[in-house]
Amino acid sequence: MNDAAHHSPLDAFLGATPKRVRRHLVSIAVLAVAAIAAAVLFVRFVAGTESPYYFAPVMAGDIVPLVSGRGVVRSTREMTIRARFAGTVTSVPGPADGQVRSGQVLAVLDAASIEQALEIDRAAVAAAEAALESARITVQETASRLDRFESVWRRSGQRVPSLNELEAARADASRARQQEAAARARLGAARLRVGDEARRLSGAVVRSPIDGYVVARRVEPGRHVERGQPLFVLAPGGGQMTVTVPVTSAQAALLRPGSRGTLRIDGMPEETQTARLARVDTGRSGPIAVFVLEKPSGKVVPGMRANLEMELPKRSDVLLVPDAALEFSPEGSAGRERDRIYLLGDDGQPRRVYVSAGASDGKRTEISAQGVEPGARVIIGWRNPPADGDGSQ
């Protein structure tokens, strides 16, 4: 059978010969295979299906750093309520935030030991009072006896009683007066102890000394507190109000006093307040930015929680990595004393690179490091986490 036998009328109409049709089909097959191969390579490059890590390219670009954080509205006229004695907190009827009135009970401490000590001291006062009364009687008796001896001694021409008896009477009277003074001092000390214990006992019920607001409550029922330990922070209404938020060292270097940010108060999402940066202080865990509210709404009171956001000057043509890159670590988060990222090498293994982290816009962070170029693949997380102990460095 020759080619003409397979040459259909349709082929004749289209002007296609059998050989030309076969070449056309082969071309289509080659193009399809090439497209599939290109798609596979693209997916592998973008998604890294052969890698156990998710990664993203290091980019060079611009960033508008953002300072954001949560804080509590504070007053410059705050006062701290402290425990007057060590003990266990039995109840905390005072609110965690909100308004309080003068005299309102905030907390109650277990005062059983103080009550017992007060009873003992009151008994000591009663004993001291009895001792003082006895000393007074002795003073009167010895003084009366000495008066009789001296009167007889003068009338008898200093012959009766004997000089030794007269001197003994004088000594007895002197000792009686000294004992009375000592008894009076002991009574005074006992009364002071009673007064001190009574004042401590009054501190078992912690009351608000002002009409104002609770900025912070630092005690819970059942907790043991020491004498002088802060229990509540209160603030009167009005006055200047501030918000303090933690910042990174890189952000602190870019902050300038007088810069303004936007404050959103919890429970008031549709209202914004303007806050001005007053200063950057050094806190226990790093720098903290102190903002002063400018013309706050009358609804804003001390103790409210708030979110603050402030844009910093734009940074141009800098290296940028996703924030997740600075958080990732194959060996876990323990012992991270320096900022670092992990680049994915050609061999598929992570390579640790120490960097200096700069400002962030909440999604990306500026970095500087030697040997890091735009386009490098930086690891941002595990695709297939290994079993415990199998992480690589």
Tab-separated table of C-alpha atoms in Angstrom:
chain	number	residue	atom	x	y	z
A	1	MET	CA	0.000	0.000	0.000
A	2	ASN	CA	1.558	3.337	-1.027
A	3	ASP	CA	1.206	6.863	0.456
A	4	ALA	CA	-1.394	7.744	-2.116
A	5	ALA	CA	-3.708	5.180	-0.620
A	6	HIS	CA	-3.648	7.036	2.682
A	7	HIS	CA	-4.007	10.439	1.088
A	8	SER	CA	-7.560	11.387	2.034
A	9	PRO	CA	-9.706	13.907	0.194
A	10	LEU	CA	-9.348	16.251	3.232
A	11	ASP	CA	-5.555	16.118	2.951
A	12	ALA	CA	-5.863	16.860	-0.728
A	13	PHE	CA	-8.151	19.781	0.008
A	14	LEU	CA	-5.725	21.193	2.638
A	15	GLY	CA	-2.720	20.518	0.447
A	16	ALA	CA	-1.075	18.333	3.133
A	17	THR	CA	0.981	15.336	2.227
A	18	PRO	CA	1.468	12.428	4.689
A	19	LYS	CA	5.101	13.339	5.297
A	20	ARG	CA	4.213	16.930	6.039
A	21	VAL	CA	1.561	15.812	8.558
A	22	ARG	CA	4.035	13.577	10.388
A	23	ARG	CA	6.549	16.428	10.658
A	24	HIS	CA	3.836	18.673	12.052
A	25	LEU	CA	2.879	16.118	14.718
A	26	VAL	CA	6.519	15.652	15.751
A	27	SER	CA	6.950	19.426	16.139
A	28	ILE	CA	3.903	19.625	18.362
A	29	ALA	CA	5.208	16.789	20.550
A	30	VAL	CA	8.641	18.450	20.937
A	31	LEU	CA	7.057	21.759	21.907
A	32	ALA	CA	4.839	20.041	24.487
A	33	VAL	CA	7.804	18.260	26.103
A	34	ALA	CA	9.775	21.527	26.223
A	35	ALA	CA	6.843	23.346	27.841
A	36	ILE	CA	6.463	20.649	30.475
A	37	ALA	CA	10.187	20.721	31.257
A	38	ALA	CA	10.164	24.517	31.535
A	39	ALA	CA	7.174	24.382	33.863
A	40	VAL	CA	8.871	21.811	36.086
A	41	LEU	CA	12.054	23.883	36.274
A	42	PHE	CA	10.069	27.028	37.059
A	43	VAL	CA	8.139	25.340	39.854
A	44	ARG	CA	11.326	23.933	41.324
A	45	PHE	CA	13.021	27.317	41.203
A	46	VAL	CA	10.132	29.212	42.771
A	47	ALA	CA	8.851	26.646	45.240
A	48	GLY	CA	11.950	24.609	45.864
A	49	THR	CA	10.109	21.326	45.909
A	50	GLU	CA	13.351	19.400	46.370
A	51	SER	CA	14.366	21.491	49.391
A	52	PRO	CA	13.058	20.948	52.931
A	53	TYR	CA	12.980	24.753	53.331
A	54	TYR	CA	10.824	27.614	52.193
A	55	PHE	CA	12.983	30.419	50.855
A	56	ALA	CA	12.718	33.851	49.278
A	57	PRO	CA	15.175	36.053	47.403
A	58	VAL	CA	17.205	38.747	49.119
A	59	MET	CA	16.069	41.988	47.530
A	60	ALA	CA	17.502	45.465	47.104
A	61	GLY	CA	14.961	48.236	47.394
A	62	ASP	CA	13.356	50.956	49.452
A	63	ILE	CA	11.652	50.624	52.813
A	64	VAL	CA	9.615	52.929	55.021
A	65	PRO	CA	10.367	51.648	58.547
A	66	LEU	CA	7.438	51.377	60.902
A	67	VAL	CA	7.539	51.591	64.680
A	68	SER	CA	4.579	49.797	66.192
A	69	GLY	CA	3.783	48.376	69.578
A	70	ARG	CA	1.272	48.070	72.375
A	71	GLY	CA	1.351	50.086	75.534
A	72	VAL	CA	-0.744	51.400	78.398
A	73	VAL	CA	-1.899	54.974	78.766
A	74	ARG	CA	-0.121	56.351	81.827
A	75	SER	CA	-0.354	59.584	83.795
A	76	THR	CA	2.541	61.724	84.956
A	77	ARG	CA	0.819	61.935	88.362
A	78	GLU	CA	0.718	58.233	89.115
A	79	MET	CA	1.023	56.814	92.599
A	80	THR	CA	1.991	53.308	93.662
A	81	ILE	CA	0.036	51.521	96.408
A	82	ARG	CA	2.335	49.148	98.327
A	83	ALA	CA	1.829	46.374	100.854
A	84	ARG	CA	2.309	47.562	104.451
A	85	PHE	CA	3.387	44.142	105.658
A	86	ALA	CA	4.344	40.731	104.323
A	87	GLY	CA	1.478	38.306	103.958
A	88	THR	CA	-0.861	36.410	101.681
A	89	VAL	CA	-3.473	38.205	99.597
A	90	THR	CA	-6.876	36.769	100.464
A	91	SER	CA	-8.995	38.735	97.980
A	92	VAL	CA	-8.641	41.408	95.298
A	93	PRO	CA	-11.979	43.174	94.840
A	94	GLY	CA	-10.243	46.068	93.086
A	95	PRO	CA	-10.507	46.184	89.257
A	96	ALA	CA	-7.629	45.445	86.895
A	97	ASP	CA	-8.365	48.744	85.169
A	98	GLY	CA	-11.022	51.399	85.097
A	99	GLN	CA	-12.259	53.939	87.610
A	100	VAL	CA	-11.998	53.750	91.404
A	101	ARG	CA	-13.305	55.955	94.208
A	102	SER	CA	-11.525	57.220	97.294
A	103	GLY	CA	-11.857	54.650	100.070
A	104	GLN	CA	-12.767	51.809	97.712
A	105	VAL	CA	-11.325	48.450	98.805
A	106	LEU	CA	-8.679	47.253	96.364
A	107	ALA	CA	-7.231	44.203	98.137
A	108	VAL	CA	-7.333	42.357	101.460
A	109	LEU	CA	-4.320	40.668	103.072
A	110	ASP	CA	-4.342	37.852	105.613
A	111	ALA	CA	-3.662	39.555	108.954
A	112	ALA	CA	-3.985	36.609	111.366
A	113	SER	CA	-0.366	36.877	112.491
A	114	ILE	CA	-0.692	40.618	113.054
A	115	GLU	CA	-3.874	40.178	115.046
A	116	GLN	CA	-2.102	37.630	117.239
A	117	ALA	CA	0.884	39.921	117.692
A	118	LEU	CA	-1.469	42.780	118.525
A	119	GLU	CA	-3.139	40.740	121.267
A	120	ILE	CA	0.259	39.875	122.731
A	121	ASP	CA	1.316	43.517	122.664
A	122	ARG	CA	-1.917	44.627	124.296
A	123	ALA	CA	-1.306	42.098	127.081
A	124	ALA	CA	2.200	43.504	127.430
A	125	VAL	CA	0.714	46.992	127.792
A	126	ALA	CA	-1.587	45.783	130.566
A	127	ALA	CA	1.350	44.164	132.357
A	128	ALA	CA	3.429	47.323	131.962
A	129	GLU	CA	0.612	49.443	133.356
A	130	ALA	CA	0.378	47.156	136.401
A	131	ALA	CA	4.136	47.282	136.877
A	132	LEU	CA	4.088	51.069	136.701
A	133	GLU	CA	1.306	51.272	139.261
A	134	SER	CA	3.271	48.987	141.582
A	135	ALA	CA	6.348	51.161	141.102
A	136	ARG	CA	4.363	54.278	141.983
A	137	ILE	CA	3.145	52.682	145.227
A	138	THR	CA	6.712	51.718	146.087
A	139	VAL	CA	7.824	55.297	145.439
A	140	GLN	CA	5.130	56.611	147.766
A	141	GLU	CA	6.006	54.104	150.506
A	142	THR	CA	9.753	54.738	150.377
A	143	ALA	CA	9.237	58.496	150.201
A	144	SER	CA	6.931	58.432	153.250
A	145	ARG	CA	9.394	56.265	155.211
A	146	LEU	CA	12.267	58.596	154.330
A	147	ASP	CA	10.248	61.644	155.457
A	148	ARG	CA	9.606	60.029	158.872
A	149	PHE	CA	13.262	59.080	159.315
A	150	GLU	CA	14.475	62.576	158.460
A	151	SER	CA	11.866	64.229	160.728
A	152	VAL	CA	12.846	62.054	163.719
A	153	TRP	CA	16.539	62.501	162.908
A	154	ARG	CA	16.205	66.292	163.040
A	155	ARG	CA	14.121	66.339	166.241
A	156	SER	CA	16.524	63.947	168.018
A	157	GLY	CA	19.520	66.085	167.273
A	158	GLN	CA	20.719	63.647	164.620
A	159	ARG	CA	20.896	60.756	167.065
A	160	VAL	CA	17.891	58.640	165.966
A	161	PRO	CA	17.672	56.848	163.636
A	162	SER	CA	21.237	55.952	162.929
A	163	LEU	CA	23.019	57.456	159.979
A	164	ASN	CA	23.187	54.043	158.307
A	165	GLU	CA	19.418	53.602	158.580
A	166	LEU	CA	18.844	57.085	157.184
A	167	GLU	CA	21.142	56.446	154.210
A	168	ALA	CA	19.400	53.118	153.517
A	169	ALA	CA	16.010	54.860	153.473
A	170	ARG	CA	17.332	57.450	151.081
A	171	ALA	CA	18.720	54.688	148.780
A	172	ASP	CA	15.399	52.831	148.853
A	173	ALA	CA	13.536	55.982	147.822
A	174	SER	CA	15.999	56.645	144.981
A	175	ARG	CA	15.742	53.077	143.664
A	176	ALA	CA	11.944	53.276	143.790
A	177	ARG	CA	11.958	56.430	141.653
A	178	GLN	CA	14.311	54.779	139.123
A	179	GLN	CA	12.122	51.689	138.964
A	180	GLU	CA	9.101	53.897	138.370
A	181	ALA	CA	10.878	55.623	135.480
A	182	ALA	CA	11.855	52.251	133.995
A	183	ALA	CA	8.284	50.976	134.323
A	184	ARG	CA	6.990	54.119	132.623
A	185	ALA	CA	9.467	53.620	129.754
A	186	ARG	CA	8.456	49.969	129.336
A	187	LEU	CA	4.814	51.009	129.198
A	188	GLY	CA	5.584	53.605	126.545
A	189	ALA	CA	7.434	51.032	124.440
A	190	ALA	CA	4.569	48.554	124.770
A	191	ARG	CA	2.070	51.193	123.681
A	192	LEU	CA	4.247	52.047	120.665
A	193	ARG	CA	4.270	48.399	119.645
A	194	VAL	CA	0.492	48.267	119.932
A	195	GLY	CA	0.186	51.392	117.797
A	196	ASP	CA	2.546	49.976	115.188
A	197	GLU	CA	0.685	46.671	115.016
A	198	ALA	CA	-2.645	48.508	114.831
A	199	ARG	CA	-1.388	50.561	111.882
A	200	ARG	CA	-0.137	47.394	110.184
A	201	LEU	CA	-3.490	45.767	110.816
A	202	SER	CA	-5.258	48.698	109.191
A	203	GLY	CA	-3.070	48.042	106.139
A	204	ALA	CA	-4.604	44.600	105.746
A	205	VAL	CA	-7.460	46.285	103.900
A	206	VAL	CA	-5.913	48.189	100.994
A	207	ARG	CA	-8.042	51.154	99.953
A	208	SER	CA	-7.782	53.706	97.183
A	209	PRO	CA	-6.629	57.056	98.579
A	210	ILE	CA	-7.979	59.019	95.597
A	211	ASP	CA	-10.696	59.267	93.000
A	212	GLY	CA	-8.956	58.105	89.855
A	213	TYR	CA	-8.116	55.193	87.604
A	214	VAL	CA	-6.280	51.894	87.916
A	215	VAL	CA	-3.256	51.956	85.638
A	216	ALA	CA	-1.886	48.572	86.721
A	217	ARG	CA	-2.866	45.785	89.106
A	218	ARG	CA	0.114	43.701	90.168
A	219	VAL	CA	-1.412	41.253	92.623
A	220	GLU	CA	-3.745	38.274	92.518
A	221	PRO	CA	-5.574	36.310	95.251
A	222	GLY	CA	-3.426	33.702	96.989
A	223	ARG	CA	-0.167	35.421	96.155
A	224	HIS	CA	2.377	36.108	98.902
A	225	VAL	CA	3.652	39.672	98.988
A	226	GLU	CA	6.488	41.298	100.869
A	227	ARG	CA	6.370	44.535	102.786
A	228	GLY	CA	6.668	47.461	100.381
A	229	GLN	CA	5.804	45.375	97.316
A	230	PRO	CA	3.729	47.296	94.714
A	231	LEU	CA	0.098	46.196	94.558
A	232	PHE	CA	-1.624	48.830	92.412
A	233	VAL	CA	-0.663	51.849	90.328
A	234	LEU	CA	-3.314	54.587	90.403
A	235	ALA	CA	-3.621	57.913	88.644
A	236	PRO	CA	-6.018	60.822	89.072
A	237	GLY	CA	-7.964	62.079	86.092
A	238	GLY	CA	-6.522	64.836	83.929
A	239	GLY	CA	-2.905	65.829	83.601
A	240	GLN	CA	-0.432	64.804	80.935
A	241	MET	CA	-0.770	61.251	79.633
A	242	THR	CA	1.893	59.090	78.030
A	243	VAL	CA	2.279	55.742	76.263
A	244	THR	CA	5.490	53.706	76.373
A	245	VAL	CA	6.308	51.105	73.704
A	246	PRO	CA	9.398	48.905	73.282
A	247	VAL	CA	11.595	49.499	70.225
A	248	THR	CA	14.662	47.845	68.750
A	249	SER	CA	18.106	49.395	68.899
A	250	ALA	CA	17.942	50.019	65.149
A	251	GLN	CA	14.619	51.830	65.498
A	252	ALA	CA	15.872	53.819	68.482
A	253	ALA	CA	18.759	55.124	66.371
A	254	LEU	CA	16.261	56.548	63.852
A	255	LEU	CA	13.826	58.070	66.350
A	256	ARG	CA	13.859	61.818	66.865
A	257	PRO	CA	12.063	63.616	69.722
A	258	GLY	CA	9.110	65.553	68.401
A	259	SER	CA	8.138	62.942	65.807
A	260	ARG	CA	4.460	62.095	65.794
A	261	GLY	CA	2.663	58.787	65.697
A	262	THR	CA	-0.905	57.519	65.595
A	263	LEU	CA	-2.511	55.936	68.639
A	264	ARG	CA	-5.545	53.652	68.577
A	265	ILE	CA	-7.198	52.965	71.912
A	266	ASP	CA	-8.722	49.552	72.602
A	267	GLY	CA	-12.486	49.846	72.474
A	268	MET	CA	-12.264	53.007	70.327
A	269	PRO	CA	-11.119	51.613	66.943
A	270	GLU	CA	-12.619	54.412	64.880
A	271	GLU	CA	-10.899	57.192	66.823
A	272	THR	CA	-7.212	58.001	66.534
A	273	GLN	CA	-5.086	60.041	68.902
A	274	THR	CA	-1.898	61.894	68.059
A	275	ALA	CA	1.141	61.104	70.177
A	276	ARG	CA	4.464	62.971	70.150
A	277	LEU	CA	7.762	61.242	70.889
A	278	ALA	CA	9.169	62.760	74.078
A	279	ARG	CA	12.284	60.636	74.591
A	280	VAL	CA	13.847	57.201	74.286
A	281	ASP	CA	14.764	55.584	77.605
A	282	THR	CA	16.727	52.467	78.449
A	283	GLY	CA	14.468	49.737	79.796
A	284	ARG	CA	15.232	46.388	81.360
A	285	SER	CA	14.873	44.561	78.037
A	286	GLY	CA	16.082	47.282	75.689
A	287	PRO	CA	15.130	50.766	74.476
A	288	ILE	CA	11.633	52.102	75.136
A	289	ALA	CA	10.021	55.062	73.400
A	290	VAL	CA	7.933	57.428	75.519
A	291	PHE	CA	5.138	59.231	73.648
A	292	VAL	CA	3.020	62.091	75.001
A	293	LEU	CA	-0.616	62.302	73.924
A	294	GLU	CA	-1.446	65.616	72.270
A	295	LYS	CA	-4.932	66.894	73.084
A	296	PRO	CA	-6.323	63.476	74.002
A	297	SER	CA	-10.024	62.823	73.746
A	298	GLY	CA	-11.969	63.100	76.978
A	299	LYS	CA	-12.714	59.395	76.636
A	300	VAL	CA	-9.037	58.506	77.074
A	301	VAL	CA	-8.128	57.762	80.683
A	302	PRO	CA	-5.079	56.220	82.375
A	303	GLY	CA	-4.943	52.442	82.248
A	304	MET	CA	-6.346	52.014	78.741
A	305	ARG	CA	-4.471	49.734	76.340
A	306	ALA	CA	-3.456	51.148	72.979
A	307	ASN	CA	-1.607	50.405	69.730
A	308	LEU	CA	0.894	52.956	68.450
A	309	GLU	CA	2.254	53.264	64.909
A	310	MET	CA	4.774	55.728	63.515
A	311	GLU	CA	6.521	55.843	60.148
A	312	LEU	CA	10.241	56.594	60.069
A	313	PRO	CA	12.199	58.282	57.250
A	314	LYS	CA	12.419	56.272	54.039
A	315	ARG	CA	15.502	54.115	53.462
A	316	SER	CA	16.552	53.685	49.831
A	317	ASP	CA	18.507	50.992	47.987
A	318	VAL	CA	19.095	48.709	50.958
A	319	LEU	CA	19.171	44.937	51.313
A	320	LEU	CA	15.827	43.548	52.455
A	321	VAL	CA	14.779	40.136	53.756
A	322	PRO	CA	11.420	38.896	55.076
A	323	ASP	CA	11.083	39.232	58.843
A	324	ALA	CA	10.711	35.450	59.022
A	325	ALA	CA	14.291	35.050	57.775
A	326	LEU	CA	15.633	36.574	60.989
A	327	GLU	CA	13.481	34.258	63.088
A	328	PHE	CA	14.390	30.999	61.353
A	329	SER	CA	17.049	28.712	62.776
A	330	PRO	CA	17.648	25.061	61.830
A	331	GLU	CA	18.767	24.235	65.354
A	332	GLY	CA	15.927	26.079	67.082
A	333	SER	CA	15.733	29.455	68.801
A	334	ALA	CA	17.964	28.694	71.815
A	335	GLY	CA	21.179	30.629	72.163
A	336	ARG	CA	20.494	33.312	69.537
A	337	GLU	CA	22.662	36.147	70.781
A	338	ARG	CA	23.274	37.764	67.366
A	339	ASP	CA	21.092	38.488	64.376
A	340	ARG	CA	21.566	35.912	61.643
A	341	ILE	CA	20.035	34.578	58.471
A	342	TYR	CA	20.465	31.293	56.617
A	343	LEU	CA	21.178	31.273	52.893
A	344	LEU	CA	20.364	28.203	50.833
A	345	GLY	CA	23.526	27.000	49.105
A	346	ASP	CA	23.822	25.344	45.709
A	347	ASP	CA	24.187	22.036	47.541
A	348	GLY	CA	20.811	22.557	49.211
A	349	GLN	CA	22.354	23.083	52.659
A	350	PRO	CA	21.753	26.176	54.827
A	351	ARG	CA	24.666	28.538	55.372
A	352	ARG	CA	24.567	30.785	58.428
A	353	VAL	CA	25.414	34.449	57.903
A	354	TYR	CA	25.602	36.954	60.763
A	355	VAL	CA	23.967	40.250	59.867
A	356	SER	CA	23.214	43.640	61.341
A	357	ALA	CA	19.453	44.031	61.349
A	358	GLY	CA	18.050	47.477	60.712
A	359	ALA	CA	14.559	48.872	60.652
A	360	SER	CA	11.455	46.942	59.631
A	361	ASP	CA	8.139	47.838	58.053
A	362	GLY	CA	6.420	44.893	59.709
A	363	LYS	CA	7.034	42.561	56.760
A	364	ARG	CA	10.617	43.148	55.670
A	365	THR	CA	13.769	44.091	57.554
A	366	GLU	CA	16.828	45.949	56.347
A	367	ILE	CA	20.080	44.033	56.805
A	368	SER	CA	23.759	44.623	56.187
A	369	ALA	CA	26.292	41.826	55.892
A	370	GLN	CA	29.332	40.868	53.873
A	371	GLY	CA	28.811	38.327	51.136
A	372	VAL	CA	25.045	38.777	50.846
A	373	GLU	CA	23.893	39.900	47.411
A	374	PRO	CA	20.456	40.581	45.947
A	375	GLY	CA	18.943	37.410	44.565
A	376	ALA	CA	20.493	35.119	47.159
A	377	ARG	CA	18.017	32.569	48.492
A	378	VAL	CA	17.303	33.211	52.172
A	379	ILE	CA	15.478	30.544	54.170
A	380	ILE	CA	12.245	31.680	55.821
A	381	GLY	CA	10.927	28.411	57.265
A	382	TRP	CA	10.682	24.648	57.176
A	383	ARG	CA	8.808	22.931	54.378
A	384	ASN	CA	9.449	19.483	55.879
A	385	PRO	CA	10.675	19.831	59.477
A	386	PRO	CA	13.148	17.091	60.432
A	387	ALA	CA	12.749	14.783	63.391
A	388	ASP	CA	14.142	16.076	66.706
A	389	GLY	CA	17.907	16.209	66.678
A	390	ASP	CA	18.200	15.988	62.883
A	391	GLY	CA	18.450	19.732	62.217
A	392	SER	CA	21.564	20.887	60.413
A	393	GLN	CA	23.707	23.885	61.141
